Short mmCIF file of C-alpha atoms and ligand atoms in Angstrom, two decimals:
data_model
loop_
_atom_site.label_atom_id
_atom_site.label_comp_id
_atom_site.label_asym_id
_atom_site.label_seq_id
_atom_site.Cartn_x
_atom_site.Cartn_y
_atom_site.Cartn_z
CA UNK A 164 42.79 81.46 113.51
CA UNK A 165 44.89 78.61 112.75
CA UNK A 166 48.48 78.46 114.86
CA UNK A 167 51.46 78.99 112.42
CA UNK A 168 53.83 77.07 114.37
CA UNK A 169 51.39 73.94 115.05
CA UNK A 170 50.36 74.19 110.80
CA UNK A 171 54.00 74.15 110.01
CA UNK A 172 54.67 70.96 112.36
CA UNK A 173 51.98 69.66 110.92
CA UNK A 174 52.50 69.92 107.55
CA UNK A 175 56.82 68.89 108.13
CA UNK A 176 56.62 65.29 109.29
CA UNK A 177 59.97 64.54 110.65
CA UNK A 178 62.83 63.12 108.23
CA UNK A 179 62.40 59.72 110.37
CA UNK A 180 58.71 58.99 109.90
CA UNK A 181 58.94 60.51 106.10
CA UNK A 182 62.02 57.94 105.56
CA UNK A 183 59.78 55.05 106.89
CA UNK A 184 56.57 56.47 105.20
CA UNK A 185 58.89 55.99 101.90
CA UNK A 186 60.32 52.59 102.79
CA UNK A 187 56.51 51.50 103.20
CA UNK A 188 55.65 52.72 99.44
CA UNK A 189 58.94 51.07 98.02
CA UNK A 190 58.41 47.73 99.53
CA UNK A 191 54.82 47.92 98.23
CA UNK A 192 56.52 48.23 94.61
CA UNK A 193 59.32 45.73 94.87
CA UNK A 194 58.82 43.35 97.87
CA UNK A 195 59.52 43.74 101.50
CA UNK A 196 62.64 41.52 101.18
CA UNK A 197 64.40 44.15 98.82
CA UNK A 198 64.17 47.13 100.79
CA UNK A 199 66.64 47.74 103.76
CA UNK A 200 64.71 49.73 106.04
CA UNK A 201 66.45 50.79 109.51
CA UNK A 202 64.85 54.03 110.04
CA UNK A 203 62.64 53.99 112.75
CA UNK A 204 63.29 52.64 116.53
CA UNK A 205 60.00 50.10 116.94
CA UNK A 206 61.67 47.57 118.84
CA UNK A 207 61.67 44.48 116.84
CA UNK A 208 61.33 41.72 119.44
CA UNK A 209 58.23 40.87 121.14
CA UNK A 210 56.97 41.93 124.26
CA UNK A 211 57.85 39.53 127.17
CA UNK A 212 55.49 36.84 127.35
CA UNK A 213 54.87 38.03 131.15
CA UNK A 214 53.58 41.45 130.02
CA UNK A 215 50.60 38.83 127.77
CA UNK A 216 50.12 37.10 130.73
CA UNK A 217 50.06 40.55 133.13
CA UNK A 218 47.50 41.80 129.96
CA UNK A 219 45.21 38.56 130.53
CA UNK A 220 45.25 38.37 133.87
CA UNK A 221 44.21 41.98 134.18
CA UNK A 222 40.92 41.54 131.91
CA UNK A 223 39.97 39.17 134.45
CA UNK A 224 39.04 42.41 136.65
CA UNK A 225 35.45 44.16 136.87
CA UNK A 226 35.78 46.10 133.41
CA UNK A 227 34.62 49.34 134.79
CA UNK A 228 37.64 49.17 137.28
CA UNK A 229 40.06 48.33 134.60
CA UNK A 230 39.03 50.78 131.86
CA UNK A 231 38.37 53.82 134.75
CA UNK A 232 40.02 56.94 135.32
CA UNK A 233 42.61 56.77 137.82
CA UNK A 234 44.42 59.64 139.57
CA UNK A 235 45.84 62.14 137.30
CA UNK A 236 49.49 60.90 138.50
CA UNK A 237 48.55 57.29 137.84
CA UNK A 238 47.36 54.77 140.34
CA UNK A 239 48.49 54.66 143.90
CA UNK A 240 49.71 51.23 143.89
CA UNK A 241 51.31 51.15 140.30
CA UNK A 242 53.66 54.49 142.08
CA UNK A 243 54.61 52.68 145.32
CA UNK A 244 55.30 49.80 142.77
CA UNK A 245 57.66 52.33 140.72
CA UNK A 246 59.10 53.28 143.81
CA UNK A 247 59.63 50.65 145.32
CA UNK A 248 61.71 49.10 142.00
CA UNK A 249 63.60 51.99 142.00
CA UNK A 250 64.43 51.46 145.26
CA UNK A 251 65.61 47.93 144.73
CA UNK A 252 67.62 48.71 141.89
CA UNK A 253 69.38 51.70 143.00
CA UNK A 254 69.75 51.39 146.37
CA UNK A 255 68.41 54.79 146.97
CA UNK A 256 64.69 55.53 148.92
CA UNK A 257 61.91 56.24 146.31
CA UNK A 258 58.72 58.23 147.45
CA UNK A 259 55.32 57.31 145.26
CA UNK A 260 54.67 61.23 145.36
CA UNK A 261 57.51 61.75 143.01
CA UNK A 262 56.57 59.41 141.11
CA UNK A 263 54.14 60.48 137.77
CA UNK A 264 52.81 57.74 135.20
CA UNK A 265 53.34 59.52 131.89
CA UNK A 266 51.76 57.98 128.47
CA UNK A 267 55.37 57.27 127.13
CA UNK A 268 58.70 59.44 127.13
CA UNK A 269 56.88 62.02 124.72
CA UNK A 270 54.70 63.24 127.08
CA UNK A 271 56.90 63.04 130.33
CA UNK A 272 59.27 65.43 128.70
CA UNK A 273 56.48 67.56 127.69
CA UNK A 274 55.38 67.28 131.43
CA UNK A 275 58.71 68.53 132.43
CA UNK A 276 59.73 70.53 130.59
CA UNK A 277 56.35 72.71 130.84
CA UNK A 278 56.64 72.05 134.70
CA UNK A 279 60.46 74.12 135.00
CA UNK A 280 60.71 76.57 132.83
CA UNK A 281 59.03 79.87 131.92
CA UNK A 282 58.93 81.23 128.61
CA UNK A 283 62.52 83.06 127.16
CA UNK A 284 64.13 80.38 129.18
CA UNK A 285 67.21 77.98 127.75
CA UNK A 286 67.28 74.28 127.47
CA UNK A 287 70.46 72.75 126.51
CA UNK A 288 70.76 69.22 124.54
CA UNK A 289 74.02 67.32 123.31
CA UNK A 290 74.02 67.18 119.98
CA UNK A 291 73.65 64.43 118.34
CA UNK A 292 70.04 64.30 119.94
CA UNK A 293 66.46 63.06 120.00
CA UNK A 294 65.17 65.60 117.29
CA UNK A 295 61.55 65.86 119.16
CA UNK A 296 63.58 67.68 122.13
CA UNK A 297 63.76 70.51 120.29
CA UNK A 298 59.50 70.09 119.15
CA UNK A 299 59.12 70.03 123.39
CA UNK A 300 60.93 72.35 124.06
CA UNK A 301 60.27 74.97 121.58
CA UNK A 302 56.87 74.23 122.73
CA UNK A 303 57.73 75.37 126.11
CA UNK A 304 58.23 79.11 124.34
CA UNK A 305 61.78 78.22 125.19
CA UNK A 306 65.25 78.02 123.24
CA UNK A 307 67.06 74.65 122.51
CA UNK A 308 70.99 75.39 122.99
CA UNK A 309 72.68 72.44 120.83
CA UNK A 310 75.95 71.56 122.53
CA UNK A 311 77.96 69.25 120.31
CA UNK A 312 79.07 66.07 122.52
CA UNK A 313 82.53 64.78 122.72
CA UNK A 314 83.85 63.98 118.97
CA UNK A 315 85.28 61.36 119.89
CA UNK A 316 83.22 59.07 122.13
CA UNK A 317 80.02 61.48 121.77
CA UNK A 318 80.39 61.38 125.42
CA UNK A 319 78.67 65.18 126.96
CA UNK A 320 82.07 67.71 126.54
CA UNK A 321 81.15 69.11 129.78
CA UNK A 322 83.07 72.28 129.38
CA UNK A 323 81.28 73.25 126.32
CA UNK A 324 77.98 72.62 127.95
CA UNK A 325 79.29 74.93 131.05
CA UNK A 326 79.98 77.62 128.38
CA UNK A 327 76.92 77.34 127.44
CA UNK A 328 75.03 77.97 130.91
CA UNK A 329 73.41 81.39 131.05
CA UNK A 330 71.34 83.08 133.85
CA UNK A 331 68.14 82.09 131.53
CA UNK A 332 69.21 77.75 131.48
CA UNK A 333 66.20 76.31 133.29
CA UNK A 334 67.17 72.24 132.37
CA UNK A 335 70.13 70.33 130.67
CA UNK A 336 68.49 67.22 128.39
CA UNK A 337 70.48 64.01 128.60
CA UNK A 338 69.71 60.79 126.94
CA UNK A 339 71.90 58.01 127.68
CA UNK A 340 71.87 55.33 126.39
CA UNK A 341 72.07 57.67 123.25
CA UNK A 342 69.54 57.57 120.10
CA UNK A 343 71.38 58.39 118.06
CA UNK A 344 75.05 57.49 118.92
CA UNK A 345 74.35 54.39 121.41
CA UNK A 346 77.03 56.34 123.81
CA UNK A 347 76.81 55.09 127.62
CA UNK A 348 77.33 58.22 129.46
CA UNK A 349 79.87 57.42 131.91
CA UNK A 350 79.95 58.00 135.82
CA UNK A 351 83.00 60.06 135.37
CA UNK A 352 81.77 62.34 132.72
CA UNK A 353 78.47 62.41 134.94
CA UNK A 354 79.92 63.71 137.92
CA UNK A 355 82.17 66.39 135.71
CA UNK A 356 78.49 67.32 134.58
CA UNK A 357 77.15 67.76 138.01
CA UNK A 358 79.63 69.28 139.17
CA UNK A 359 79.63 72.29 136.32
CA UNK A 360 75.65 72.59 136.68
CA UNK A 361 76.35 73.49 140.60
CA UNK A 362 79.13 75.43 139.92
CA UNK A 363 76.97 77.75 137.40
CA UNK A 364 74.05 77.47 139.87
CA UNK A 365 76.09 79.32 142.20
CA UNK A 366 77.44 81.52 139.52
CA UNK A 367 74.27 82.61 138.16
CA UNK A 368 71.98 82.58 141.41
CA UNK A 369 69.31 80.17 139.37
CA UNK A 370 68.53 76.63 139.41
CA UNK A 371 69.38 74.02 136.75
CA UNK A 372 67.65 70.32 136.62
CA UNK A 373 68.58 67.83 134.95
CA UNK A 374 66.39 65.41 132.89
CA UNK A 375 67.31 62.14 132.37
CA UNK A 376 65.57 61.04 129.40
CA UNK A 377 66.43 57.20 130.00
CA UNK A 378 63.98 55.11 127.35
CA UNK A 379 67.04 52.94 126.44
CA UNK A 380 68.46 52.23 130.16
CA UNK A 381 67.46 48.23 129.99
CA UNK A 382 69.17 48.57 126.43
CA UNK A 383 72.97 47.50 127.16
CA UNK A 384 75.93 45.46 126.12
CA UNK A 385 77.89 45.63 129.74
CA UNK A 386 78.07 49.12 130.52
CA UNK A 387 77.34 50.62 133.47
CA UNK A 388 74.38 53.34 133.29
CA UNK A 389 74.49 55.38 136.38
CA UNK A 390 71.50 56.56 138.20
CA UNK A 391 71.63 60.11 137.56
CA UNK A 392 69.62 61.05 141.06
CA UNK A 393 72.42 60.01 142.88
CA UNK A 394 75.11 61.92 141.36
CA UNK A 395 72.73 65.57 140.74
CA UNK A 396 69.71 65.96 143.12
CA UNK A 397 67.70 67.95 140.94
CA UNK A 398 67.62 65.56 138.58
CA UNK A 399 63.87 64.20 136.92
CA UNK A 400 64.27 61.07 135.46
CA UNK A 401 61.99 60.22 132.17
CA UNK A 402 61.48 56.77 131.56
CA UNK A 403 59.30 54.60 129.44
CA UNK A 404 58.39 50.84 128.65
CA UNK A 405 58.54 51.90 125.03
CA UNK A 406 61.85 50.31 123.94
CA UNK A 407 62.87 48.02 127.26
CA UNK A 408 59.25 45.53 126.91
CA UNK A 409 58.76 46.16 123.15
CA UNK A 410 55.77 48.55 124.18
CA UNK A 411 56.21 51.61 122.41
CA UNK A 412 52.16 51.93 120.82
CA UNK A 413 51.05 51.28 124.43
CA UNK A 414 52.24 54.87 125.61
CA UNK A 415 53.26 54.22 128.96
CA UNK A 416 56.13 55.15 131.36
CA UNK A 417 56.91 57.05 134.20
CA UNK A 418 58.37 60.44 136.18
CA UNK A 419 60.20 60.83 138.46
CA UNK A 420 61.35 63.90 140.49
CA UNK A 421 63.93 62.53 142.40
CA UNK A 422 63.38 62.53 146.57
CA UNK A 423 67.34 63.71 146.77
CA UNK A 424 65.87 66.94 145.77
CA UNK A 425 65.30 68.33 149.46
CA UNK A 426 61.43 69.10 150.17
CA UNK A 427 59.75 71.53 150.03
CA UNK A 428 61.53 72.00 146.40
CA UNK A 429 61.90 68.66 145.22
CA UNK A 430 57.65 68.25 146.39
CA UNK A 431 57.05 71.84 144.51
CA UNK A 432 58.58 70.27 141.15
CA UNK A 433 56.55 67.42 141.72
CA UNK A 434 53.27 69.55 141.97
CA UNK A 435 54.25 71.42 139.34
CA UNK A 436 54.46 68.34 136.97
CA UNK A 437 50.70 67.41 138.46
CA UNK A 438 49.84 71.31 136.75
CA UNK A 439 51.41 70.86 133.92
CA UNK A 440 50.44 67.49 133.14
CA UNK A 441 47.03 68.66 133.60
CA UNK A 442 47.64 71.77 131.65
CA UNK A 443 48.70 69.85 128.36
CA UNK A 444 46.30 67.08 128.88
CA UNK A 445 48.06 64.90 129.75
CA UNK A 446 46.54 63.13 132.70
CA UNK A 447 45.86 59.26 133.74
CA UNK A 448 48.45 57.40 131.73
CA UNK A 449 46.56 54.76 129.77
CA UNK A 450 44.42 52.72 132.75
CA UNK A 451 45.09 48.93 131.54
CA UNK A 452 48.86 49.51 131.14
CA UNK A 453 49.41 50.93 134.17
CA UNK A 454 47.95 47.98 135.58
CA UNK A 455 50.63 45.58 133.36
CA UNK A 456 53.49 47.40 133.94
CA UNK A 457 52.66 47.23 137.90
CA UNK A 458 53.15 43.19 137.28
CA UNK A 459 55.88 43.74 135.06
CA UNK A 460 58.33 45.87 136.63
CA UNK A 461 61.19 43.65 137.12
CA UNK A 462 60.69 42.29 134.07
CA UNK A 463 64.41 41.75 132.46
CA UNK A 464 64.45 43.41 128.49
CA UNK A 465 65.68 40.86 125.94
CA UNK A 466 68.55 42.61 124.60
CA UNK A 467 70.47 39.42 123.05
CA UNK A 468 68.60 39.84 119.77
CA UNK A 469 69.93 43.65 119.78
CA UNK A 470 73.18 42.17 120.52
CA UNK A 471 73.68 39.62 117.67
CA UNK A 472 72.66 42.80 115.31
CA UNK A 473 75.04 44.95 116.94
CA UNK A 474 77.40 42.45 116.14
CA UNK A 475 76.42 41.42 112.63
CA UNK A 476 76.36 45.20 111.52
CA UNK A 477 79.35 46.61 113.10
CA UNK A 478 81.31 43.62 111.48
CA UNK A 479 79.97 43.48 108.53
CA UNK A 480 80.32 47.75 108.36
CA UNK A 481 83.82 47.56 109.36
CA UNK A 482 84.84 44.79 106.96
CA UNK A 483 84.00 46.96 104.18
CA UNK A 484 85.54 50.16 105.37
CA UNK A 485 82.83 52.19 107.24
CA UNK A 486 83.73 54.21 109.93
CA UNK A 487 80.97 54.40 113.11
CA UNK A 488 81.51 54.61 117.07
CA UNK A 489 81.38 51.24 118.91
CA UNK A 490 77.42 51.24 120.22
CA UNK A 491 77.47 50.57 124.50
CA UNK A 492 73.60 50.74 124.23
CA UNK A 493 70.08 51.04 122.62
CA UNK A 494 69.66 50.16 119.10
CA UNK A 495 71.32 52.05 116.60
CA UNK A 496 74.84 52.55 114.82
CA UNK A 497 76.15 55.61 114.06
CA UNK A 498 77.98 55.68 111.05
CA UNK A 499 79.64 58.58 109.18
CA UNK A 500 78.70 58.99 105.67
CA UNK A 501 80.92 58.97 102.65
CA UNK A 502 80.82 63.00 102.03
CA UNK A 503 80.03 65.72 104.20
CA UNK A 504 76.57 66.34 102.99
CA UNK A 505 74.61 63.43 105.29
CA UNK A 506 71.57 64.26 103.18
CA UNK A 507 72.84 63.83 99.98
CA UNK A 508 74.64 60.75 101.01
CA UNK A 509 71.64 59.06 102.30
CA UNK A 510 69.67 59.82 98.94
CA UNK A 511 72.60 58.07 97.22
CA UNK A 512 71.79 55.06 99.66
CA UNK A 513 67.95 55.12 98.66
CA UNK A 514 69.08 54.32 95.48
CA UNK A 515 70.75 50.79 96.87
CA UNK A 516 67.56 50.34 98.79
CA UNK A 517 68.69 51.38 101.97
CA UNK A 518 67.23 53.87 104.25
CA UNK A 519 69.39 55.38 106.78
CA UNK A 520 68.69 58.64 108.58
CA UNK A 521 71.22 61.59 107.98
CA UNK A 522 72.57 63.17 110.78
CA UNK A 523 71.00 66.72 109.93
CA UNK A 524 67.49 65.59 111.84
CA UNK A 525 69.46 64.83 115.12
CA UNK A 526 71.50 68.32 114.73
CA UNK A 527 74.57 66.99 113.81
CA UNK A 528 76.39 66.92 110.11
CA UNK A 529 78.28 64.01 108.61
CA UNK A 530 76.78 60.89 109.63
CA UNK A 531 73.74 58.17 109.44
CA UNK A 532 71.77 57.13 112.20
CA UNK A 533 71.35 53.09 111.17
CA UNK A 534 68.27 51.64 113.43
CA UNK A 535 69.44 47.56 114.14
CA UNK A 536 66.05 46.54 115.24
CA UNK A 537 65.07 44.76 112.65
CA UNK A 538 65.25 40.90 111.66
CA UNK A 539 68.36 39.82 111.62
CA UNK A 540 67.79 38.64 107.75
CA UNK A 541 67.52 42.51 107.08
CA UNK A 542 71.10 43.29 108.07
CA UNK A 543 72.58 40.01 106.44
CA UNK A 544 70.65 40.65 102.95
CA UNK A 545 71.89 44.65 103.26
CA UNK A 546 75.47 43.63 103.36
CA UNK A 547 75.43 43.55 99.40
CA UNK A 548 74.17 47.01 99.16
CA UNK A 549 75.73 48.85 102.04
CA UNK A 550 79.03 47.15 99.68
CA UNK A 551 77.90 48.50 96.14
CA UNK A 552 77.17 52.45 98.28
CA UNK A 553 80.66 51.88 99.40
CA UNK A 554 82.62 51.42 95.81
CA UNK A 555 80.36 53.84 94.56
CA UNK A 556 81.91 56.51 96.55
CA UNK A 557 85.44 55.01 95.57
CA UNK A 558 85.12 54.63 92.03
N1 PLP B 816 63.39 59.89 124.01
C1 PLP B 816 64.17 59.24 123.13
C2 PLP B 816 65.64 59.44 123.22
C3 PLP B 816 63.62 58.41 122.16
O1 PLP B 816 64.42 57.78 121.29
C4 PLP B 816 62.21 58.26 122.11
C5 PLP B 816 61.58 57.43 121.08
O2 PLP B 816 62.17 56.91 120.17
C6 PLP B 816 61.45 58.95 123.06
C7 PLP B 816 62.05 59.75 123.98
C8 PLP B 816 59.95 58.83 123.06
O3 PLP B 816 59.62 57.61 123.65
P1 PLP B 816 58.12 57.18 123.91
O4 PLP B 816 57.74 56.23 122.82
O5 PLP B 816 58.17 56.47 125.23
O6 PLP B 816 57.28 58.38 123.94
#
């Protein structure tokens, strides 16, 4: 018999891919130039020409080699390669067996989430958040617990999230940069963070991991983004090439259970995410990119394009009287709409041609998520409409 829940995903594509399935039809009918499309996050700058060159370079090798299996966990060398960047950026020793190539962010979190918890158990996000968290972990046969973040930096409100602890919280979820709100999470509110999860662990008897869900962590305008593993040792970091080397179709990123989690535990999460990736699947990240990202590691993201956006949006937004919070990183502006219902405001904005993504889908009410990759031209040419939207409401 047919699953229920998997039909019903199935047959409810999410509001982002349903807003960019539309934008696709309307620029069919009236020209890609006339539709302002900043729903989705596909990066919108090329791939570094090193990861080309690592892609060449790598079809040089004996084909059956390069399109094998490897390991479940990924390839030896590409790990101790992980590792050893990890080390080098964070000052902090790495171990390739924590270390688990994943085929993007999706199916880490998957990984991990199936890897800690047990069904009935309670995953907290901060809302705003990454709607396909609650797809995981409702997946997991666990509960998502929304916690609203901070209202007025949509940094994590720490003692809401402590509130929110029960003796069933297996993981806290934390995305920083933040889709949707571009919010840094800061070393201060961090530690506050840490230090409630180890208070509650000691309340409750239980343990609580954190996962770091970092896809935009390259993706920054001068804020610092703290490595989580050295402020909460049961932390798993989730991190993917998707957004930080333009690779998001190439499904490929990386684990990590984090070696300041004290063995045995800290080696018994990591087998666990071995089970459960090969309980869902999900096993020997894709072969070739592996291979690329082993070359490309220290690559640097371009971020300036992201940054002239940034710039072009938020002035352009502010000029004519829009109220959003000041993005610190990834690649969207969060911008509150011009009545309470998010929905209805953003069908008022399809009619001006532009499609922004109400705040309902990320669990939050009142605002627009605006994606900024995209050309440039797109957020200059919008300027006229996001204007017209604007004396709409005023009028
Ligand atoms: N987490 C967040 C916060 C995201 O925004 C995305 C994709 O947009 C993902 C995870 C999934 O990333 P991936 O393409 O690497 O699976």
């Amino acid at each position: 018999m047919i699953n229920d829940r998997m039909l019903a995903l199935g047959n409810e594509p999410s509001a982002i891919r349903e807003l960019f399935a539309y934008g696709l039809q309307r620029k069919a009918e009236i020209g890609e130039e006339n539709v302002f499309d900043f729903s989705l996050g596909n990066p919108s700058i090329p791939a570094p020409d090193a990861v080309r060159q690592a892609i060449v370079d790598a079809l040089a090798e004996p084909a059956c080699a390069l399109h094998g299996y490897t390991p479940a966990q990924g390839t030896p060398a590409v790990r101790q390669a992980v590792a050893d960047s990890i080390q080098r950026r964070h000052g902090l020793e790495a171990s390739p067996n924590r270390i688990y190539m994943t085929a993007g962010a999706a199916a880490g979190l998957a990984i991990c989430l199936a890897a800690i918890t047990h069904p009935g158990d309670e995953v907290i996000v901060i809302a705003p958040y990454f709607p396909e968290y609650k797809v995981f972990i409702e997946s997991a046969g666990c509960t998502c617990v929304e916690v609203p973040a901070r209202a007025a930096d949509f940094q994590p409100d720490v003692p809401a999230i402590a509130h929110a602890i029960t003796e069933r919280t297996s993981a806290v979820i934390i995305d920083s940069p933040n889709n949707p709100t571009g919010a840094v999470y800061s070393r201060e509110a961090l530690e506050e963070l840490a230090a409630a999860l180890k208070e509650k662990e000691a309340q409750f008897g239980t343990q609580i991991y954190l996962i770091s869900d970092e896809p935009y962590r390259e993706i920054v305008y001068g804020a610092e983004v703290p490595w989580v593993p050295q402020i909460y040792a049961r932390t798993i970091v989730c991190y993917s090439y998707s957004k930080s080397l333009s690779l998001p179709g190439e499904r490929i990123g990386w684990l990590y259970a984090s070696d300041q989690m004290e063995k045995p535990e800290g080696d018994s999460v990591y087998a666990a995410m071995c089970g459960a990736g090969r309980a869902l699947g999900f096993v020997c990240a894709p072969a070739l990119f592996q291979r690329v990202i082993e070359r490309c590691l220290d690559e640097p993201s371009d971020v300036e394009a992201y940054a002239v956006n940034r710039q072009l949006l938020t002035e352009g937004l502010s000029e004519l009287g829009y109220e959003y919070i000041e993005p610190q990183g990834a690649f969207y502006l969060w911008v509150r709409a011009l009545e309470p219902d998010a929905q209805a405001f953003a069908e008022r904005a399809k009619a001006h041609e532009l499609l922004l993504v109400p705040s309902d889908s990320f669990g939050a009410k009142g605002w627009v998520r605006i994606g900024y990759c995209v050309d440039a031209s797109v957020i200059r040419n919008s300027m006229p409409a996001f204007k017209a939207l604007a004396e709409e409401y005023r009028s």
